[in-house]
Short mmCIF file of C-alpha atoms and ligand atoms in Angstrom, two decimals:
data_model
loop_
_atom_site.label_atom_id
_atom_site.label_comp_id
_atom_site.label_asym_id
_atom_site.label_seq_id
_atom_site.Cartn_x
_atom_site.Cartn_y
_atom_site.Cartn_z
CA UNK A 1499 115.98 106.77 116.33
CA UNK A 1500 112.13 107.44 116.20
CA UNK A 1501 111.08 106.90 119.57
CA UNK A 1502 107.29 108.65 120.86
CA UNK A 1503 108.33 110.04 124.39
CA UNK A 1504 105.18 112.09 124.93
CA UNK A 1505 103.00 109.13 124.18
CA UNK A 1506 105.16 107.61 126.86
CA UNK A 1507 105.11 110.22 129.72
CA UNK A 1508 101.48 110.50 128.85
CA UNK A 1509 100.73 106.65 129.80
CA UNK A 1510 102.57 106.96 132.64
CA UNK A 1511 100.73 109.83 133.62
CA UNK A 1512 103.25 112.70 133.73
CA UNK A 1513 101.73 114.96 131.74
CA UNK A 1514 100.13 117.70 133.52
CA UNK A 1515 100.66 120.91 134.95
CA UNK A 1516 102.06 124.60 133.92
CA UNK A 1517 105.70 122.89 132.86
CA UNK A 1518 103.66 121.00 130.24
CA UNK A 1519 101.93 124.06 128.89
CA UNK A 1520 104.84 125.65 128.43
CA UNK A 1521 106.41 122.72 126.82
CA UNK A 1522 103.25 122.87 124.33
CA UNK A 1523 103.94 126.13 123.17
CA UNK A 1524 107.57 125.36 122.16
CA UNK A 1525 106.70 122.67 119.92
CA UNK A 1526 108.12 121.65 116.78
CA UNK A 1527 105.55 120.44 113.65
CA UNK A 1528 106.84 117.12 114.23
CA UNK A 1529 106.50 117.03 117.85
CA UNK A 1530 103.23 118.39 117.48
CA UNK A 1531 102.54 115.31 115.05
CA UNK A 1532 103.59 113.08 117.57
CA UNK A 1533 101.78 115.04 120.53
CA UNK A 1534 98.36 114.28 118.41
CA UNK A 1535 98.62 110.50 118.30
CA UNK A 1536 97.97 110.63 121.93
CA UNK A 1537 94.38 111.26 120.70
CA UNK A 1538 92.00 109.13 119.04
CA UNK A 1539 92.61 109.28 114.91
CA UNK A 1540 90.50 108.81 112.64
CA UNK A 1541 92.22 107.56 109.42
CA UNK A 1542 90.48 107.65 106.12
CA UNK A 1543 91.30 103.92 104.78
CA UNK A 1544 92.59 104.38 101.10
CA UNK A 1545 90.51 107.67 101.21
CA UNK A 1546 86.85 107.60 102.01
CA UNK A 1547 87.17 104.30 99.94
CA UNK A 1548 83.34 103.02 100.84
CA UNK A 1549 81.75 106.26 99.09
CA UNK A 1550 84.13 106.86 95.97
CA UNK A 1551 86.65 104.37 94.56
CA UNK A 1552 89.48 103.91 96.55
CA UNK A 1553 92.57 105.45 95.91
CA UNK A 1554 91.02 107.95 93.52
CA UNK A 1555 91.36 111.83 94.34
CA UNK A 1556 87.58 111.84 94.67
CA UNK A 1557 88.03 108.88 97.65
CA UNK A 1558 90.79 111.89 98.86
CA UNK A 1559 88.41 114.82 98.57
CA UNK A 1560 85.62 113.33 100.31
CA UNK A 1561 88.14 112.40 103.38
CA UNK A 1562 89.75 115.30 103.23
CA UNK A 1563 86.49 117.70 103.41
CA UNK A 1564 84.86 115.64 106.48
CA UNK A 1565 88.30 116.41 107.99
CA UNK A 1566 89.89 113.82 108.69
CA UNK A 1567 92.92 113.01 111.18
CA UNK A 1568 94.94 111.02 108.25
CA UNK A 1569 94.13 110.19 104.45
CA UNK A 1570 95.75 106.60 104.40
CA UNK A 1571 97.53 105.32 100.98
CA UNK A 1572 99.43 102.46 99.97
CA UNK A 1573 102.48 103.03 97.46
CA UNK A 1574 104.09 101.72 94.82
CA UNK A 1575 106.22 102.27 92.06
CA UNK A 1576 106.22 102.22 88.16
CA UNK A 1577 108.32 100.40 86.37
CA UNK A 1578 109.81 103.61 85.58
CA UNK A 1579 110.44 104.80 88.78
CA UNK A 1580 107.05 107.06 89.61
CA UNK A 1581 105.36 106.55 93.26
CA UNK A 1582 102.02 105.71 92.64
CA UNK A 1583 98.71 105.25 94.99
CA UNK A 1584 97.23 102.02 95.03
CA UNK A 1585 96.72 98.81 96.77
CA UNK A 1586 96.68 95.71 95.17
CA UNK A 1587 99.68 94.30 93.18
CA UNK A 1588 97.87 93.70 90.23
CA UNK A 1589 95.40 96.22 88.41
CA UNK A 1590 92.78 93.98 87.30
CA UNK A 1591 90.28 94.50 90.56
CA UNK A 1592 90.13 98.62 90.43
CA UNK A 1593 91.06 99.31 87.20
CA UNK A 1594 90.19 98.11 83.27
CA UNK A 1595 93.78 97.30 82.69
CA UNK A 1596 95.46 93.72 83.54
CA UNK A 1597 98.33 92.69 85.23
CA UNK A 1598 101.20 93.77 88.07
CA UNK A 1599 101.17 97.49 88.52
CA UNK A 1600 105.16 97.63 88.66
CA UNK A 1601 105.46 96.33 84.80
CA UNK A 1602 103.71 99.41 83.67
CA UNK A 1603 105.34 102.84 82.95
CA UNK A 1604 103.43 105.88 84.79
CA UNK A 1605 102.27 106.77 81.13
CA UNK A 1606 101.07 103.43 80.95
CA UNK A 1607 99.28 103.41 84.17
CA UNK A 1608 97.48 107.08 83.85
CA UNK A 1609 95.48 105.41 80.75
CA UNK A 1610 93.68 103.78 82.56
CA UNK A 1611 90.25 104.03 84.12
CA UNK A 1612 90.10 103.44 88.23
CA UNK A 1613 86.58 104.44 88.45
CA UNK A 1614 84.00 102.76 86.41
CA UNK A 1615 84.33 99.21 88.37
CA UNK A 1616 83.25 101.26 91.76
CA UNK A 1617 80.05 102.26 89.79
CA UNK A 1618 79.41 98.71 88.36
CA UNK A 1619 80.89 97.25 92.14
CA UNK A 1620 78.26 99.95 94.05
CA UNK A 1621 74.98 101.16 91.98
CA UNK A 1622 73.66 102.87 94.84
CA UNK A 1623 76.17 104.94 94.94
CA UNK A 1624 77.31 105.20 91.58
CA UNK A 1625 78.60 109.46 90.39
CA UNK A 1626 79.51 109.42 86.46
CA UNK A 1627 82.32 111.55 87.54
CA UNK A 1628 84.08 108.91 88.96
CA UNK A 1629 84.08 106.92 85.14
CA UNK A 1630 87.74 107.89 83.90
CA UNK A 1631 89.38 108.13 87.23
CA UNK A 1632 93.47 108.40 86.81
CA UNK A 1633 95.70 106.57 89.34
CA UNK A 1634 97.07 109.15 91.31
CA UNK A 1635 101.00 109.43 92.09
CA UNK A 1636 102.04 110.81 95.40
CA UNK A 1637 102.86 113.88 94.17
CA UNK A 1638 100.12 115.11 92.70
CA UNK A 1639 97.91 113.94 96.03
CA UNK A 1640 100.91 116.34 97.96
CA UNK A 1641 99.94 118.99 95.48
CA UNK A 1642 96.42 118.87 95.49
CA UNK A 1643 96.50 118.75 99.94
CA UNK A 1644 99.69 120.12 100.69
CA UNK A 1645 100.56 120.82 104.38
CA UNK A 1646 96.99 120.82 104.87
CA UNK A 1647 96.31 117.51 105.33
CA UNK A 1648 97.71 114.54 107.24
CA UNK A 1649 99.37 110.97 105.15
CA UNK A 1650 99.42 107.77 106.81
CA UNK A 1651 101.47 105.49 103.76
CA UNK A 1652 102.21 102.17 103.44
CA UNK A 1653 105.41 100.79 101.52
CA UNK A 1654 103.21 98.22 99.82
CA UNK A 1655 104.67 94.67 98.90
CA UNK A 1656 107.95 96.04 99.64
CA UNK A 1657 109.85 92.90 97.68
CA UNK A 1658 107.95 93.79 94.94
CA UNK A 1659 108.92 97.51 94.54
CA UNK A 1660 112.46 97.59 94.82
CA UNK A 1661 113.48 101.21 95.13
CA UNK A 1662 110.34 102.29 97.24
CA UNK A 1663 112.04 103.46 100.00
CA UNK A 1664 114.15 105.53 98.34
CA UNK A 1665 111.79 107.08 96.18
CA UNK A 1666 109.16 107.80 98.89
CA UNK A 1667 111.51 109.33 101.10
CA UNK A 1668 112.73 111.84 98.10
CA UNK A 1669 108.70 112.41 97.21
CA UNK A 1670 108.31 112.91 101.56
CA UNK A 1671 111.80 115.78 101.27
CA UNK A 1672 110.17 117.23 98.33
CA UNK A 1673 107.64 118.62 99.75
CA UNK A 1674 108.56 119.48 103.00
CA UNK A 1675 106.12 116.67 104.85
CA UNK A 1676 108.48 115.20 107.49
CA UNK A 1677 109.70 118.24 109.68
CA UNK A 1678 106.02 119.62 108.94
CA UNK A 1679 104.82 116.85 110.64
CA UNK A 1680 102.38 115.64 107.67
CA UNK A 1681 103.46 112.09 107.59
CA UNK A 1682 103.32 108.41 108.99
CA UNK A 1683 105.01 105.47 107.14
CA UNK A 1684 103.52 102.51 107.87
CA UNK A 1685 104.86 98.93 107.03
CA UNK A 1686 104.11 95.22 107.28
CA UNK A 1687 107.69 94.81 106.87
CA UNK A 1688 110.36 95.68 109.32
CA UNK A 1689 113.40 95.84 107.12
CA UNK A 1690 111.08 98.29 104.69
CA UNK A 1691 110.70 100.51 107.86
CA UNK A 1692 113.76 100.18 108.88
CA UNK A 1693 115.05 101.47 105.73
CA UNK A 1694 113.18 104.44 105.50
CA UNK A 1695 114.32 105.42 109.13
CA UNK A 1696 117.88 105.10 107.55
CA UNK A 1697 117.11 107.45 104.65
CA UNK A 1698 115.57 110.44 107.47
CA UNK A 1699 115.65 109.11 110.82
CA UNK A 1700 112.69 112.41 111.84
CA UNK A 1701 110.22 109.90 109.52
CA UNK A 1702 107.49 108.62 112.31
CA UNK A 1703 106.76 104.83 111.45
CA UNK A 1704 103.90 102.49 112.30
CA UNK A 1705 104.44 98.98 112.75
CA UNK A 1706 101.87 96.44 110.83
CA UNK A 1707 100.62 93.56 112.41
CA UNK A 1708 98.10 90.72 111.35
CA UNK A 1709 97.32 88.00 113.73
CA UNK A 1710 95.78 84.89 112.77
CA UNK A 1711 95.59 81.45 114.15
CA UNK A 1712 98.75 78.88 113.59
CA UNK A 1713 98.17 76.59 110.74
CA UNK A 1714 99.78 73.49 113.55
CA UNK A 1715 97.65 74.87 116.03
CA UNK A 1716 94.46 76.72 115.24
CA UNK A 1717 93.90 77.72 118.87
CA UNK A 1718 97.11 79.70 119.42
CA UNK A 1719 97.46 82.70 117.01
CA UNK A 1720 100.41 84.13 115.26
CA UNK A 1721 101.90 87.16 113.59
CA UNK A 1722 102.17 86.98 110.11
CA UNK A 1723 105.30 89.09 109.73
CA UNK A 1724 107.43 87.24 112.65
CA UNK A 1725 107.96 91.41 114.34
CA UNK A 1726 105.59 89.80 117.90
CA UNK A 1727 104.86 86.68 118.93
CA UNK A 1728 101.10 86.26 119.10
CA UNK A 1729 98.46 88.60 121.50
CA UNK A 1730 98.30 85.85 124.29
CA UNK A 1731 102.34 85.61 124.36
CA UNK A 1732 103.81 89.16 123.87
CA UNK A 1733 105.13 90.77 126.71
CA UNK A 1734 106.56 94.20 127.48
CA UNK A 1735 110.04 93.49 125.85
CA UNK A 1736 108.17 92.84 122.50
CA UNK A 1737 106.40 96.14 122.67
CA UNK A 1738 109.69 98.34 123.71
CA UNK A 1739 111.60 96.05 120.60
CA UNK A 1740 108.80 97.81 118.27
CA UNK A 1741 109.10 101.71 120.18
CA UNK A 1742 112.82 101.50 119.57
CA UNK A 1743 111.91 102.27 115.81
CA UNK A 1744 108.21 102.70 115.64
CA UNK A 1745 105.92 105.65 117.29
CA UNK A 1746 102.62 103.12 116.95
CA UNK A 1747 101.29 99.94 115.90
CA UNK A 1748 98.79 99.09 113.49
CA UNK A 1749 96.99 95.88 114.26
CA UNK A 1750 94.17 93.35 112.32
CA UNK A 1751 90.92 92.99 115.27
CA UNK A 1752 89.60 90.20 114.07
CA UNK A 1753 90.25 87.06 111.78
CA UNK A 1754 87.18 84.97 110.13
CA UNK A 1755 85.01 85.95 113.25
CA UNK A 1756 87.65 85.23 115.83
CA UNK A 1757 89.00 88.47 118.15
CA UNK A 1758 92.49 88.58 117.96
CA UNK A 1759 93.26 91.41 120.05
CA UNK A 1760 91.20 93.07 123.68
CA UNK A 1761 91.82 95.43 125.73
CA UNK A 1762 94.86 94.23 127.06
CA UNK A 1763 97.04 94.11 124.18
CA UNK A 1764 96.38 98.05 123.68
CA UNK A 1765 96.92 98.54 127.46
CA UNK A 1766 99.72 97.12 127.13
CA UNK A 1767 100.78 98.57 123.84
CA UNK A 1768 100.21 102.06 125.50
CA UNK A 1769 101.72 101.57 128.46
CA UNK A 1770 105.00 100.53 126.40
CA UNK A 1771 104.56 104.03 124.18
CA UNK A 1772 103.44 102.28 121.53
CA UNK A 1773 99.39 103.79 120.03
CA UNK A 1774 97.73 101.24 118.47
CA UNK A 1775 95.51 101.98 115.15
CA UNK A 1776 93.01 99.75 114.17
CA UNK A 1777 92.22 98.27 110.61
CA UNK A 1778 89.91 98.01 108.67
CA UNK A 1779 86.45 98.94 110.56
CA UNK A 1780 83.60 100.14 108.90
CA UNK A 1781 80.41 99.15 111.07
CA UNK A 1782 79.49 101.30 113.69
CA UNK A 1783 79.42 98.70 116.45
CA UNK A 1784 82.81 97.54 115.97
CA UNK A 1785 84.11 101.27 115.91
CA UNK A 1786 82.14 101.97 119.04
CA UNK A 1787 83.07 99.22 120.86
CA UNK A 1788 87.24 98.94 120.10
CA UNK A 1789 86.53 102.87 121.05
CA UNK A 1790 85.71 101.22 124.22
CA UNK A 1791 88.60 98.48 124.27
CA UNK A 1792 90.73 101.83 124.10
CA UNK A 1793 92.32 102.00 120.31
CA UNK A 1794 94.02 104.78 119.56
CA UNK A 1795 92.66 105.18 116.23
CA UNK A 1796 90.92 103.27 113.62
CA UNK A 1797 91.74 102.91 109.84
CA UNK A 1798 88.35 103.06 108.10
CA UNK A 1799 86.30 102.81 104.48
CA UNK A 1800 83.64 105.12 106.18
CA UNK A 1801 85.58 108.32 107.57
CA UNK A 1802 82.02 110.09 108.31
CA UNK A 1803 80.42 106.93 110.56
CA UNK A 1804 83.55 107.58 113.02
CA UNK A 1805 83.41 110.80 112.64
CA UNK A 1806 79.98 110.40 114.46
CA UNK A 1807 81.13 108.76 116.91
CA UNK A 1808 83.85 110.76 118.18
CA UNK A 1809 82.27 113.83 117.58
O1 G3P B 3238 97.56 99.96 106.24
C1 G3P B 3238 96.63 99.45 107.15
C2 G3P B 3238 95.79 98.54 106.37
O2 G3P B 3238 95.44 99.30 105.24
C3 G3P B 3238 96.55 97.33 105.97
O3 G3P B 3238 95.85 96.57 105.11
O4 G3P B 3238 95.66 95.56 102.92
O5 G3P B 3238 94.28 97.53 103.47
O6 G3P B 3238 96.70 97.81 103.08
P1 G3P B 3238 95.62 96.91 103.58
CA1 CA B 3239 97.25 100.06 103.66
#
């Protein structure tokens, strides 16, 4: 069971003192890993997806070169069995192909150009060496950063890719990421997590959220997946439920307008082990002031405006 016991001892403020240096020294990787999301993250959303087109390896340089804490990815698989990087569940939006990623072979897939919409999407900044981008697969983004870099991945629409799990975990083995403390696996689905902490139970996983406001009732709000009941009703027994398998949560801020999580809820969160990483925030304000509220992290399209900011 992945549980996040420094986070825990660090909330409850009993971390300090020449035990604890001591203690430092003697880490593993993956202890390390976990020791580091008691800072503030900074996690490059899809790459640095608002300056190159997402998902790309030039979205991965970029993030990678300003340094980043995490490169964040979504996968999927081929229809052939390949773990691939890329959000939606159709490739019409980022790429020149149509329809759903998983009825095309990896062959298929690399055919395709994933660059030239950014260019036509975002003239100002537009690079012809984007034109003719490939899809990536998860390998060749482990080869190309190695142990050198940080990989906070989603199992995307896990109904959808039957056999993700399975596959990931293999890809994560393969190359050494999970006792080298390289890796997060993230998930709007429980069962999806749960799964993948059956297949290596060292795997650190990140709980998705989304709150939004009840259809019956628009002035309560819910949680889309069913894991918590909404911000105004969870309580400390539906934080530890979430730290028995997960070392963080990752959590929606905001929904047409509406705030649907303060200060509290991370407080909270925190106080329960449980770091909470923001999505998706790309103006400055909003990173500055759920800095403030106390998030543990933010997932963002503009790695080098939060970089600012912590800096
Ligand atoms: O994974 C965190 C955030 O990326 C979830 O939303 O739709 O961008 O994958 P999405
Ligand atoms: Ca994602």
């Amino acid at each position: 069971m992945q549980r996040h016991p420094l986070f825990t001892a660090m909330s409850l403020g009993l971390f300090a003192g020449a035990a604890t240096t001591t203690a430092l020294a003697d880490m593993s990787p993956l202890e390390q890993q976990l020791k580091d999301l008691e800072s503030f993250q900074v996690i490059a959303h899809r790459g640095a997806s608002g300056h190159a087109p997402e998902s790309t390896m030039a979205a991965y340089e970029l993030a990678h070169e300003w340094n980043v804490d995490y490169l964040e990815l979504d996968a999927q698989i081929t229809a052939d069995g390949e773990v691939v990087v890329f959000h939606d569940d159709a490739i019409d939006r980022t790429s020149n192909g149509e329809g759903k990623i998983n009825d095309f072979t990896l062959e298929e897939l690399k055919a395709l150009d994933t660059g030239t919409w950014f260019n036509e999407a975002n003239a100002d900044k537009a690079d012809a060496d984007f034109a003719g981008a490939q899809i990536l697969t998860l390998d060749e983004l482990f080869e190309r950063f190695g142990h050198n870099a940080r990989y906070y991945i989603e199992t995307k629409s896990p109904q959808l890719n039957p056999g993700l799990e399975e596959a990931l975990v293999k890809t994560l083995e393969e190359h050494d990421m999970v006792e080298s403390g390289r890796v997060l696996v993230q998930s709007f689905e429980q069962e999806s997590l749960l799964k993948v902490q059956e297949l290596n139970d060292d795997i650190p996983l990140i709980q998705l959220v989304w709150y939004y406001p009840s259809e019956e009732d628009e002035s309560r709000l819910v949680e889309w997946t069913g894991v918590t009941p909404g911000p105004a009703e969870i309580n400390d027994e539906d934080f530890q439920a979430v730290a028995e398998y997960a070392s963080g949560i990752g959590t929606n801020y905001i929904y047409e307008g509406q705030e649907v999580i303060d200060a509290n809820f991370i407080r909270q969160a925190n106080e329960n082990g449980l770091p909470v990483h923001v999505y998706t925030v790309n103006e400055a304000d909003e990173m500055e002031r759920l800095m403030e509220m106390g998030a543990n992290g933010l997932f963002t399209n503009y790695p080098d405006r939060l970089l600012k900011l912590v800096e």
